[in-house]
Coordinates of C-alpha atoms and ligand atoms in Angstrom, one line a residue:
X1 CA -10.6 -25.0 3.1
X2 CA -13.1 -22.7 4.7
X3 CA -16.7 -24.1 4.7
X4 CA -18.1 -20.5 4.6
X5 CA -16.5 -19.7 1.3
X6 CA -19.1 -18.8 -1.3
X7 CA -22.0 -18.4 1.1
X8 CA -23.2 -14.8 0.8
X9 CA -23.5 -12.9 4.0
X10 CA -26.3 -10.4 4.6
X11 CA -25.5 -7.2 2.9
X12 CA -25.8 -3.8 4.7
X13 CA -27.4 -0.8 3.0
X14 CA -24.0 0.5 2.0
X15 CA -23.0 -2.8 0.6
X16 CA -26.2 -3.1 -1.4
X17 CA -25.6 0.4 -2.8
X18 CA -22.0 -0.5 -3.7
X19 CA -23.3 -3.6 -5.5
X20 CA -25.1 -1.2 -7.9
X21 CA -21.9 0.7 -8.8
X22 CA -21.1 -0.1 -12.5
X23 CA -17.5 0.2 -13.4
X24 CA -16.7 1.9 -16.7
X25 CA -14.8 0.3 -19.5
X26 CA -12.2 2.2 -21.5
X27 CA -13.1 2.7 -25.2
X28 CA -10.7 0.0 -26.4
X29 CA -12.8 -2.7 -24.6
X30 CA -16.3 -1.3 -25.5
X31 CA -18.4 -2.9 -28.2
X32 CA -18.2 -6.3 -29.8
X33 CA -15.3 -5.6 -32.2
X34 CA -12.3 -5.5 -29.9
X35 CA -9.0 -4.8 -31.8
X36 CA -5.6 -5.8 -30.7
X37 CA -2.2 -4.9 -32.2
X38 CA 1.0 -6.8 -31.6
X39 CA 4.0 -4.6 -30.6
X40 CA 7.6 -5.4 -30.1
X41 CA 9.0 -8.7 -29.1
X42 CA 10.1 -8.8 -25.5
X43 CA 13.2 -9.8 -23.6
X44 CA 13.4 -9.3 -19.8
X45 CA 13.4 -6.2 -17.6
X46 CA 17.0 -7.1 -16.6
X47 CA 19.2 -7.3 -19.7
X48 CA 21.7 -9.5 -17.8
X49 CA 19.1 -12.2 -17.3
X50 CA 18.0 -12.6 -20.9
X51 CA 19.9 -15.9 -21.4
X52 CA 18.9 -17.5 -18.1
X53 CA 15.2 -16.5 -18.5
X54 CA 15.0 -17.6 -22.2
X55 CA 16.6 -21.0 -21.3
X56 CA 14.1 -21.5 -18.4
X57 CA 11.1 -20.6 -20.6
X58 CA 11.9 -21.8 -24.1
X59 CA 8.3 -21.9 -25.2
X60 CA 6.9 -18.7 -23.8
X61 CA 10.0 -16.4 -23.8
X62 CA 10.2 -13.4 -26.2
X63 CA 6.5 -13.1 -27.1
X64 CA 5.2 -9.7 -28.3
X65 CA 3.6 -7.0 -26.4
X66 CA -0.2 -6.6 -27.1
X67 CA -2.1 -3.3 -27.2
X68 CA -5.9 -2.9 -27.3
X69 CA -6.8 -0.2 -29.8
X70 CA -9.3 2.6 -29.3
X71 CA -12.1 2.5 -31.9
X72 CA -10.8 5.7 -33.6
X73 CA -7.2 4.5 -33.9
X74 CA -6.1 3.7 -37.5
X75 CA -3.9 0.6 -37.6
X76 CA -3.7 -1.6 -40.7
X77 CA -2.1 -4.4 -38.8
X78 CA -4.8 -4.5 -36.1
X79 CA -6.3 -7.9 -35.4
X80 CA -10.1 -7.7 -35.0
X81 CA -11.5 -10.4 -32.8
X82 CA -14.5 -11.4 -34.9
X83 CA -15.5 -14.8 -33.7
X84 CA -16.0 -16.0 -30.2
X85 CA -16.6 -19.8 -30.1
X86 CA -17.8 -21.0 -26.7
X87 CA -15.0 -21.3 -24.2
X88 CA -14.5 -22.7 -20.7
X89 CA -12.3 -20.7 -18.3
X90 CA -11.1 -21.3 -14.7
X91 CA -10.2 -18.6 -12.2
X92 CA -8.6 -18.6 -8.8
X93 CA -7.3 -16.4 -6.1
X94 CA -3.8 -17.5 -5.8
X95 CA -2.3 -14.7 -3.7
X96 CA -3.3 -12.9 -0.5
X97 CA -6.5 -11.1 -0.1
X98 CA -6.6 -7.7 -1.7
X99 CA -9.6 -5.3 -2.1
X100 CA -11.1 -5.5 -5.6
X101 CA -10.3 -9.2 -6.3
X102 CA -14.0 -10.0 -6.7
X103 CA -14.3 -7.4 -9.5
X104 CA -11.7 -9.3 -11.6
X105 CA -14.1 -12.2 -11.5
X106 CA -17.0 -10.0 -12.3
X107 CA -15.1 -8.4 -15.3
X108 CA -14.2 -11.9 -16.6
X109 CA -17.8 -13.1 -16.3
X110 CA -19.3 -10.0 -18.1
X111 CA -16.7 -10.2 -20.9
X112 CA -17.3 -13.9 -21.3
X113 CA -21.1 -13.6 -21.4
X114 CA -20.8 -10.7 -23.8
X115 CA -18.7 -12.8 -26.2
X116 CA -20.8 -15.9 -26.1
X117 CA -23.7 -16.7 -23.7
X118 CA -22.6 -20.4 -23.8
X119 CA -19.2 -19.6 -22.2
X120 CA -18.6 -21.2 -18.9
X121 CA -16.6 -19.6 -16.0
X122 CA -15.5 -21.9 -13.2
X123 CA -14.2 -20.5 -9.9
X124 CA -11.8 -22.7 -8.0
X125 CA -12.9 -22.9 -4.4
X126 CA -10.0 -22.5 -2.0
X127 CA -7.4 -21.1 -4.4
X128 CA -4.5 -23.3 -5.4
X129 CA -5.7 -26.3 -3.3
X130 CA -9.1 -26.0 -4.9
X131 CA -7.4 -26.1 -8.3
X132 CA -5.4 -29.2 -7.4
X133 CA -8.6 -30.9 -6.1
X134 CA -10.8 -29.6 -9.0
X135 CA -13.2 -28.0 -6.6
X136 CA -15.2 -25.6 -8.6
X137 CA -18.2 -23.3 -8.5
X138 CA -19.8 -22.2 -11.7
X139 CA -20.0 -18.4 -11.7
X140 CA -23.4 -17.1 -12.6
X141 CA -25.3 -13.8 -12.2
X142 CA -26.8 -15.1 -9.1
X143 CA -23.5 -16.2 -7.5
X144 CA -21.9 -12.8 -8.3
X145 CA -24.7 -10.6 -7.3
X146 CA -23.6 -10.1 -3.7
X147 CA -19.9 -9.9 -4.4
X148 CA -19.8 -7.0 -6.9
X149 CA -17.6 -4.2 -5.6
X150 CA -17.3 -5.9 -2.3
X151 CA -14.1 -6.5 -0.3
X152 CA -12.5 -9.8 0.7
X153 CA -11.8 -12.9 -1.4
X154 CA -14.7 -14.9 0.2
X155 CA -16.6 -15.7 -3.0
X156 CA -13.9 -18.4 -3.6
X157 CA -11.4 -18.1 -0.8
X158 CA -7.7 -18.8 -1.0
X159 CA -5.2 -21.2 0.6
X160 CA -1.5 -21.5 -0.1
X161 CA -0.2 -19.2 -2.8
X162 CA 2.0 -21.8 -4.5
X163 CA 1.8 -23.8 -7.7
X164 CA 5.5 -24.8 -7.9
X165 CA 6.4 -28.4 -7.0
X166 CA 6.2 -31.1 -9.7
X167 CA 3.3 -32.6 -7.8
X168 CA 1.4 -29.2 -7.7
X169 CA 2.1 -28.4 -11.3
X170 CA 1.0 -31.9 -12.4
X171 CA -2.2 -31.5 -10.3
X172 CA -2.9 -28.2 -12.0
X173 CA -2.3 -29.6 -15.4
X174 CA -4.6 -32.5 -14.9
X175 CA -7.3 -30.3 -13.4
X176 CA -7.2 -28.0 -16.5
X177 CA -7.3 -31.0 -18.9
X178 CA -10.0 -32.8 -17.0
X179 CA -12.2 -29.7 -16.9
X180 CA -11.4 -29.0 -20.5
X181 CA -10.4 -25.4 -19.8
X182 CA -9.5 -23.0 -22.6
X183 CA -8.1 -20.6 -20.1
X184 CA -6.9 -20.4 -16.5
X185 CA -6.7 -17.0 -14.9
X186 CA -4.5 -16.6 -11.8
X187 CA -5.2 -13.6 -9.6
X188 CA -2.3 -12.6 -7.3
X189 CA 1.0 -10.8 -6.7
X190 CA 4.6 -11.5 -7.6
X191 CA 4.7 -15.1 -6.4
X192 CA 1.4 -16.2 -8.0
X193 CA 2.3 -14.5 -11.3
X194 CA 5.7 -16.2 -11.3
X195 CA 4.0 -19.5 -10.8
X196 CA 1.5 -18.6 -13.6
X197 CA 4.5 -18.1 -15.9
X198 CA 5.8 -21.6 -15.0
X199 CA 2.4 -23.1 -15.6
X200 CA 2.1 -21.4 -19.0
X201 CA 5.4 -22.8 -20.0
X202 CA 4.4 -26.3 -18.9
X203 CA 1.1 -26.1 -20.9
X204 CA 3.0 -24.8 -24.0
X205 CA 5.6 -27.6 -23.7
X206 CA 2.9 -30.3 -23.6
X207 CA 0.7 -28.7 -26.3
X208 CA -2.1 -28.3 -23.8
X209 CA -4.8 -26.0 -25.0
X210 CA -5.3 -24.1 -21.7
X211 CA -3.9 -20.6 -21.8
X212 CA -2.6 -19.1 -18.6
X213 CA -3.1 -15.4 -17.8
X214 CA -2.0 -13.6 -14.7
X215 CA -3.7 -10.6 -13.0
X216 CA -1.7 -8.1 -10.8
X217 CA -3.7 -8.1 -7.6
X218 CA -1.9 -7.4 -4.3
X219 CA -2.3 -4.8 -1.6
X220 CA 1.5 -4.4 -1.4
X221 CA 1.8 -2.5 -4.7
X222 CA 5.1 -4.2 -5.3
X223 CA 4.3 -5.8 -8.6
X224 CA 5.3 -2.6 -10.3
X225 CA 7.6 -2.1 -13.2
X226 CA 7.8 -0.5 -16.6
X227 CA 4.6 -2.4 -17.7
X228 CA 2.6 -2.3 -14.5
X229 CA 1.8 1.0 -12.8
X230 CA 0.1 -0.4 -9.7
X231 CA -1.8 -3.4 -8.4
X232 CA -5.4 -3.9 -7.5
X233 CA -6.0 -3.3 -3.8
X234 CA -3.1 -0.9 -3.2
X235 CA -5.2 2.2 -3.5
X236 CA -7.9 1.0 -1.1
X237 CA -5.4 -0.3 1.5
X238 CA -3.5 2.9 1.4
X239 CA -6.7 4.9 1.8
X240 CA -7.8 2.9 4.8
X241 CA -4.4 2.8 6.5
X242 CA -4.0 6.6 5.9
X243 CA -7.3 7.2 7.6
X244 CA -6.3 5.0 10.5
X245 CA -2.9 6.7 10.8
X246 CA -4.4 10.2 10.7
X247 CA -6.9 9.1 13.4
X248 CA -4.0 8.0 15.5
X249 CA -2.2 11.3 14.9
X250 CA -5.1 13.3 16.1
X251 CA -5.5 11.1 19.1
X252 CA -1.8 11.5 19.9
X253 CA -1.8 15.3 19.7
X254 CA -5.0 15.5 21.7
X255 CA -3.6 13.7 24.8
X256 CA 0.0 14.6 24.2
X257 CA 1.3 11.6 26.1
X258 CA 1.9 8.6 23.8
X259 CA 4.2 7.7 20.9
X260 CA 2.3 5.4 18.5
X261 CA 4.4 2.9 16.6
X262 CA 2.5 1.8 13.5
X263 CA 3.6 -1.1 11.3
X264 CA 1.9 -1.5 7.9
X265 CA 1.4 -4.7 6.0
X266 CA 2.9 -4.5 2.5
X267 CA 5.5 -7.2 2.1
X268 CA 9.2 -6.6 1.6
X269 CA 8.8 -3.2 -0.2
X270 CA 7.6 0.0 1.4
X271 CA 5.1 1.3 -1.2
X272 CA 2.2 1.3 1.3
X273 CA 4.2 3.1 4.0
X274 CA 5.4 5.8 1.5
X275 CA 1.9 6.4 0.1
X276 CA 0.4 6.5 3.6
X277 CA 3.1 8.9 4.9
X278 CA 2.3 11.3 2.0
X279 CA -1.4 11.0 2.8
X280 CA -1.3 11.4 6.6
X281 CA 2.0 13.1 7.5
X282 CA 3.0 11.1 10.6
X283 CA 6.0 12.5 12.5
X284 CA 8.4 9.8 11.3
X285 CA 8.5 7.2 8.7
X286 CA 11.4 4.8 8.2
X287 CA 11.3 3.0 4.8
X288 CA 13.0 -0.3 4.3
X289 CA 14.7 0.8 1.1
X290 CA 16.4 3.8 2.7
X291 CA 17.7 1.7 5.6
X292 CA 19.0 -1.0 3.2
X293 CA 20.7 1.7 1.0
X294 CA 22.4 3.5 4.0
X295 CA 23.0 0.1 5.7
X296 CA 21.6 1.5 8.9
X297 CA 22.0 -0.8 11.9
X298 CA 19.3 -1.5 14.4
X299 CA 21.2 0.7 16.9
X300 CA 21.4 3.6 14.5
X301 CA 17.7 3.4 13.8
X302 CA 16.9 3.4 17.5
X303 CA 19.2 6.4 18.0
X304 CA 17.5 8.2 15.1
X305 CA 14.1 7.7 16.6
X306 CA 15.3 8.7 20.1
X307 CA 16.9 11.9 18.6
X308 CA 13.5 12.7 17.1
X309 CA 11.8 12.1 20.5
X310 CA 14.3 14.4 22.2
X311 CA 13.9 17.1 19.5
X312 CA 10.2 17.0 20.1
X313 CA 10.5 17.1 23.8
X314 CA 12.6 20.3 23.5
X315 CA 9.4 21.8 22.0
X316 CA 7.3 20.4 24.8
X317 CA 5.9 17.6 22.7
X318 CA 5.6 14.2 24.3
X319 CA 3.6 12.5 21.7
X320 CA 4.2 11.4 18.1
X321 CA 3.5 8.8 15.4
X322 CA 6.1 6.6 13.7
X323 CA 5.2 4.6 10.7
X324 CA 7.2 1.6 9.5
X325 CA 6.7 -1.0 6.7
X326 CA 6.5 -4.7 7.8
X327 CA 9.6 -5.3 5.5
X328 CA 11.8 -3.0 7.6
X329 CA 13.1 -5.8 9.7
X330 CA 14.6 -7.5 6.7
X331 CA 16.2 -4.3 5.5
X332 CA 18.4 -3.9 8.6
X333 CA 21.7 -5.5 7.5
X334 CA 22.3 -7.6 10.6
X335 CA 18.7 -8.6 10.9
X336 CA 18.7 -9.6 7.2
X337 CA 21.8 -11.8 7.8
X338 CA 20.1 -13.4 10.8
X339 CA 16.9 -14.0 8.9
X340 CA 18.8 -15.5 6.0
X341 CA 20.5 -18.0 8.4
X342 CA 17.1 -18.9 9.8
X343 CA 15.7 -19.4 6.3
X344 CA 18.6 -21.7 5.3
X345 CA 18.0 -23.8 8.4
X346 CA 14.3 -24.0 7.5
X347 CA 15.2 -25.0 4.0
X348 CA 17.3 -27.8 5.5
X349 CA 14.3 -28.9 7.5
X350 CA 15.6 -27.9 10.9
X351 CA 12.6 -27.5 13.2
X352 CA 11.5 -24.2 14.8
X353 CA 12.7 -25.4 18.2
X354 CA 16.1 -26.5 17.0
X355 CA 16.9 -23.4 14.9
X356 CA 18.4 -21.3 17.8
X357 CA 21.0 -24.0 18.7
X358 CA 22.1 -24.2 15.1
X359 CA 22.8 -20.6 14.4
X360 CA 26.4 -19.4 13.8
X361 CA 28.0 -17.7 16.9
X362 CA 27.4 -14.1 15.8
X363 CA 23.8 -14.9 14.7
X364 CA 23.1 -16.7 18.0
X365 CA 24.5 -13.6 19.8
X366 CA 22.1 -11.2 17.9
X367 CA 19.2 -13.7 18.3
X368 CA 19.8 -13.8 22.1
X369 CA 19.8 -10.0 22.3
X370 CA 16.2 -9.9 20.8
X371 CA 13.2 -9.9 23.2
X372 CA 11.7 -13.3 23.6
X373 CA 8.5 -12.4 21.5
X374 CA 10.7 -11.5 18.6
X375 CA 12.8 -14.7 18.9
X376 CA 9.6 -16.8 18.7
X377 CA 8.4 -14.9 15.7
X378 CA 11.7 -15.0 13.8
X379 CA 11.8 -18.8 13.7
X380 CA 8.2 -19.3 12.5
X381 CA 7.8 -21.5 9.4
X382 CA 8.5 -19.7 6.1
X383 CA 6.2 -18.1 3.5
X384 CA 5.6 -20.0 0.2
X385 CA 8.6 -18.1 -1.4
X386 CA 10.9 -19.4 1.4
X387 CA 11.0 -16.0 3.1
X388 CA 10.2 -14.9 6.7
X389 CA 6.6 -14.3 7.7
X390 CA 6.8 -10.6 7.8
X391 CA 3.3 -10.1 9.0
X392 CA 4.1 -12.2 12.1
X393 CA 7.1 -10.2 13.3
X394 CA 6.2 -7.4 15.6
X395 CA 8.9 -5.0 14.5
X396 CA 7.0 -2.0 15.9
X397 CA 7.1 -3.6 19.3
X398 CA 10.8 -4.4 19.0
X399 CA 11.5 -0.7 18.1
X400 CA 9.2 0.6 20.9
X401 CA 10.9 -1.7 23.4
X402 CA 14.4 -0.6 22.3
X403 CA 13.5 3.1 22.1
X404 CA 12.2 3.0 25.6
X405 CA 15.3 1.3 26.9
X406 CA 17.5 3.9 25.1
X407 CA 15.4 6.9 26.4
X408 CA 15.7 5.5 29.9
X409 CA 19.4 5.2 29.5
X410 CA 19.6 8.8 28.2
X411 CA 17.6 9.9 31.2
X412 CA 19.9 8.0 33.6
X413 CA 23.0 9.5 31.9
X414 CA 21.5 13.0 32.3
X415 CA 21.3 13.6 28.6
X416 CA 17.5 13.6 28.4
X417 CA 15.6 15.6 30.9
X418 CA 12.1 15.4 29.5
X419 CA 9.1 13.3 30.6
X420 CA 9.1 9.5 30.5
X421 CA 8.7 8.0 27.0
X422 CA 5.5 6.0 26.6
X423 CA 4.4 4.0 23.6
X424 CA 1.4 2.2 22.1
X425 CA 1.9 -0.2 19.2
X426 CA -0.4 -1.1 16.2
X427 CA -0.1 -3.4 13.2
X428 CA -2.5 -2.4 10.4
X429 CA -2.9 -5.3 8.1
X430 CA -6.2 -7.1 7.7
X431 CA -8.1 -3.9 8.9
X432 CA -7.4 -2.4 5.5
X433 CA -7.1 -5.6 3.5
X434 CA -10.7 -6.5 4.2
X435 CA -12.1 -3.1 3.2
X436 CA -14.8 -2.3 0.6
X437 CA -12.7 -1.5 -2.5
X438 CA -12.4 2.1 -3.7
X439 CA -13.9 3.1 -7.0
X440 CA -10.5 3.0 -8.5
X441 CA -9.8 -0.6 -7.4
X442 CA -13.3 -1.6 -8.5
X443 CA -12.8 -0.3 -11.9
X444 CA -9.2 -1.3 -12.4
X445 CA -10.0 -4.9 -11.4
X446 CA -13.1 -5.1 -13.6
X447 CA -11.2 -3.8 -16.6
X448 CA -8.4 -6.3 -16.0
X449 CA -11.0 -9.1 -15.9
X450 CA -12.2 -8.0 -19.4
X451 CA -8.7 -7.9 -20.8
X452 CA -8.0 -11.5 -19.6
X453 CA -10.9 -12.8 -21.6
X454 CA -9.9 -11.1 -24.8
X455 CA -6.4 -12.5 -24.4
X456 CA -7.7 -16.0 -24.1
X457 CA -9.9 -15.4 -27.2
X458 CA -6.8 -14.4 -29.1
X459 CA -5.1 -17.6 -27.9
X460 CA -2.4 -15.9 -25.9
X461 CA -0.6 -17.9 -23.2
X462 CA 1.8 -16.7 -20.4
X463 CA 0.6 -13.1 -20.4
X464 CA -0.3 -10.6 -17.7
X465 CA -3.3 -8.3 -18.3
X466 CA -2.2 -4.6 -17.8
X467 CA -3.6 -1.1 -17.9
X468 CA -1.5 2.1 -18.1
X469 CA -2.3 5.8 -17.9
X470 CA -4.2 5.0 -14.7
X471 CA -3.8 8.5 -13.3
X472 CA -6.2 9.7 -16.0
X473 CA -9.9 9.0 -16.2
X474 CA -11.0 5.6 -17.4
X475 CA -11.7 6.8 -20.9
X476 CA -8.0 7.5 -21.3
X477 CA -6.7 4.2 -19.9
X478 CA -4.6 2.1 -22.2
X479 CA -5.2 -1.6 -22.1
X480 CA -2.5 -4.0 -22.9
X481 CA -0.9 -7.4 -22.1
X482 CA 2.7 -8.2 -21.4
X483 CA 4.4 -11.6 -21.5
X484 CA 5.1 -12.7 -17.9
X485 CA 8.7 -13.6 -18.8
X486 CA 9.3 -10.0 -19.7
X487 CA 9.1 -9.1 -16.0
X488 CA 11.3 -11.9 -14.8
X489 CA 14.9 -11.7 -13.5
X490 CA 17.3 -13.6 -11.3
X491 CA 18.8 -12.3 -8.1
X492 CA 22.5 -11.8 -8.2
X493 CA 25.0 -12.4 -5.5
X494 CA 27.1 -9.3 -5.7
X495 CA 26.7 -6.0 -7.5
X496 CA 29.1 -5.1 -10.4
X497 CA 30.6 -7.1 -13.2
X498 CA 31.5 -10.1 -11.0
X499 CA 27.8 -10.6 -10.1
X500 CA 26.6 -14.2 -10.3
X501 CA 23.0 -15.0 -10.8
X502 CA 21.4 -17.2 -8.2
X503 CA 18.1 -18.9 -8.0
X504 CA 15.4 -19.4 -10.6
X505 CA 13.9 -16.6 -12.7
X506 CA 10.8 -15.0 -11.0
X507 CA 9.0 -11.7 -10.9
X508 CA 10.6 -9.9 -8.0
X509 CA 8.9 -7.4 -5.8
X510 CA 10.0 -3.9 -6.9
X511 CA 11.4 -1.7 -4.2
X512 CA 10.6 2.0 -3.9
X513 CA 12.7 4.0 -6.3
X514 CA 14.6 6.3 -4.0
X515 CA 15.4 8.6 -6.9
X516 CA 11.7 9.1 -7.7
X517 CA 9.8 12.3 -7.1
X518 CA 7.4 10.9 -4.5
X519 CA 10.3 9.9 -2.2
X520 CA 12.0 13.3 -2.8
X521 CA 8.8 15.0 -1.6
X522 CA 8.7 12.8 1.5
X523 CA 12.3 13.6 2.3
X524 CA 11.8 17.3 1.7
X525 CA 9.1 17.3 4.2
X526 CA 10.7 15.1 6.8
X527 CA 11.8 17.8 9.3
X528 CA 8.5 19.6 9.1
X529 CA 6.7 16.3 9.7
X530 CA 8.9 15.5 12.6
X531 CA 8.5 18.8 14.5
X532 CA 5.5 20.6 13.3
X533 CA 2.7 18.0 13.7
X534 CA 1.7 18.7 10.2
X535 CA -1.0 16.0 10.4
X536 CA -3.3 15.6 7.4
X537 CA -6.8 14.0 7.6
X538 CA -7.7 12.3 4.3
X539 CA -10.8 10.8 5.9
X540 CA -12.5 7.6 5.0
X541 CA -12.9 6.2 1.4
X542 CA -15.5 8.2 -0.5
X543 CA -17.7 6.2 -2.9
X544 CA -19.7 9.1 -4.3
X545 CA -19.3 12.8 -4.9
X546 CA -16.2 14.8 -4.2
X547 CA -13.1 12.7 -3.5
X548 CA -14.5 9.5 -4.8
X549 CA -12.1 9.3 -7.7
X550 CA -8.9 10.3 -6.1
X551 CA -5.9 8.2 -7.0
X552 CA -2.8 7.3 -4.9
X553 CA -0.5 10.3 -4.5
X554 CA 2.5 8.2 -5.5
X555 CA 0.8 7.1 -8.8
X556 CA -0.2 10.6 -9.8
X557 CA 3.2 12.1 -8.9
X558 CA 5.0 9.6 -10.9
X559 CA 2.6 10.0 -13.9
X560 CA 4.4 11.8 -16.7
X561 CA 2.1 14.7 -17.3
X562 CA 0.9 15.2 -13.8
X563 CA 1.1 19.0 -13.8
X564 CA -0.9 19.4 -16.9
X565 CA -3.6 17.1 -15.7
X566 CA -6.6 19.0 -14.3
X567 CA -8.7 15.9 -13.6
X568 CA -6.2 14.5 -11.1
X569 CA -6.4 17.6 -8.9
X570 CA -10.0 18.2 -9.3
X571 CA -11.3 16.2 -6.4
X572 CA -8.9 17.9 -4.0
X573 CA -9.9 21.3 -5.3
X574 CA -13.5 20.4 -4.8
X575 CA -12.7 19.9 -1.2
X576 CA -10.8 23.2 -0.7
X577 CA -13.5 25.0 -2.7
X578 CA -15.2 25.6 0.7
X579 CA -12.4 28.0 1.6
X580 CA -12.5 29.9 -1.6
X581 CA -14.3 33.2 -1.8
X582 CA -18.0 32.9 -2.6
X583 CA -18.8 32.8 -6.3
X584 CA -15.5 31.3 -7.4
X585 CA -16.3 29.4 -10.6
X586 CA -15.0 26.2 -12.1
X587 CA -13.1 28.4 -14.6
X588 CA -11.3 30.1 -11.8
X589 CA -10.4 26.7 -10.3
X590 CA -9.0 25.7 -13.7
X591 CA -7.1 28.9 -13.9
X592 CA -5.7 28.3 -10.5
X593 CA -4.5 24.8 -11.5
X594 CA -2.8 26.1 -14.6
X595 CA -1.0 28.7 -12.5
X596 CA 0.6 26.0 -10.3
X597 CA 4.2 26.2 -11.4
X598 CA 5.9 23.2 -9.8
X599 CA 5.3 19.9 -8.1
X600 CA 6.4 21.4 -4.8
X601 CA 3.6 24.0 -5.1
X602 CA 1.1 21.3 -5.7
X603 CA 2.3 19.4 -2.7
X604 CA 2.3 22.5 -0.5
X605 CA -1.3 23.0 -1.5
X606 CA -2.2 19.3 -0.9
X607 CA -0.6 19.3 2.6
X608 CA -2.0 22.6 3.8
X609 CA -4.5 22.3 6.7
X610 CA -7.9 22.9 5.3
X611 CA -8.5 26.2 7.2
X612 CA -5.3 27.8 5.8
X613 CA -5.7 30.7 3.5
X614 CA -4.4 29.8 0.1
X615 CA -3.6 33.0 -1.7
X616 CA -3.1 31.2 -4.9
X617 CA -6.8 30.6 -5.2
X618 CA -8.1 34.1 -4.4
X619 CA -8.9 35.4 -7.8
X620 CA -12.0 37.4 -7.5
Ligands
F6P701 O1 -2.3 -12.7 6.3 P1 -1.0 -13.4 6.1 O2 -1.3 -14.8 5.6 O3 -0.2 -13.4 7.3 O4 -0.2 -12.7 4.9 C1 0.4 -11.5 5.1 C2 1.3 -11.3 3.9 O5 0.6 -11.2 2.7 C3 0.9 -10.0 2.0 O6 -0.2 -9.2 2.2 C4 1.0 -10.2 0.6 O7 2.1 -11.0 0.3 C5 2.1 -9.4 2.7 O8 2.1 -8.0 2.6 C6 2.0 -9.9 4.1 O9 3.2 -10.1 4.7

């Protein structure tokens, strides 16, 4: 565990100002009389897995959905939380760092103190290992003061995101019993929330009083389903990465000599890459989900990139920006098969050094074809969910290396007559993950913290705190809670009726929906992105004034009533106001919005360079 955890660093002027930002609460959480309503009983998101999940979670499966009611909502069956006897709650960061995590703790603390000043909140220092070792820090106003609205997870730190083995689960149970906890709040992504479900089941089975609640916090944005719209940290990370990508784009076009290969952290799914591509408009983006669906081989991907380089060279352009998700490597069919073989060898305790000699002949052939740096990275020890360490595999360098080789070959064969291809590689991971959180993440996290405390007060176990309608202003957010088992499924071997479930039920990362509007928009723009250098500069995160309340494009596009929602576009319109004729009023802006007929029009406006004339807005 890191000795510096919990020791506040000196705050800069900006940080001190950020510490003063007070997130808002939606009406359903304001006041002392919070009301909840129980909705339908749940099964699981995959109807084929109902039996297997219910058997694995006999005590916590099938619980009902919970909704927090606005003060003016009439509901005769609403349960009013009237009494708040003193409680003791533990909280830990169980997943990877994600901006906004500290605000979950702040939200928990404020809600607990509002309920009963005698409530005690204990933070586990060092995440899961701190939980097993009962290493706690009592959260107080003083402790929190320099962590409000700040990035990082350094108030408590984290270690290994796993509470799974019998030994680990037993240690967690005895920590909660010894510390006499009424609630345990686990902050993290799919892995941590799956472990939270298991722990909740164990507590229920042993009639333990501790209630386990999960909070969706991961930069990857992949804990997303019919109940969870987005995760804490995704917005900030996409904003920071989009800024970095757009900086790189402007640098590329300025010098006209490099191709930048940018890999983005974000786990197996490509949510971060999709959002950043919609924000910054790089020349090319290759998403893992589309590669997996089309079963594109590594060679086909390289040819696709080289064709793009050639097409640009035909226009006299020798620069460009390619964005890929870190999960791309696993989506390439032959690489997936190789990684699976390596994972199986790890599971059988074969050492990193011995893995190459134990691969099957075809896998050994592919492994040998890889540059030595990739070979070294592919055999690294696994993540806590037994998958490859995606952050450690330099896929962008592999692509740059193979593209260069192919461009040289095309030159030699006389097919390509342009200038020599030159690349620069980047991996954007911790640069964004350690950022000051956006207003959206600050608020979302703080609200989730409040929900957790209400759930413990009602005595619920094995739930995740959720908020929907996030594309709208906070006063329209809908607070709720969903049983963790409702999000669980089991991977199946084959598609179709003969599919056999394998493995244990967990919450799986959700891939990008290739039928969704946001992906359609990206595809529609692909050829323009490739050839026109249609770069967009979203700039740095804004904390105050115009732009400070913008939400992820993917979130707002997928929101049901996006077109009718003036607030969502307002910040953007504030920015383009500078190009409108003098005297243009707010009413005219509103009229302009209501005249936007289709999503494509909206996106045309959003992607237009800021000095472009927008006839749509010239009303006076
Ligand atoms: O910083 P680390 O420990 O390499 O973790 C990186 C991993 O964590 C995540 O951010 C969350 O699981 C992944 O996107 C990424 O692969």
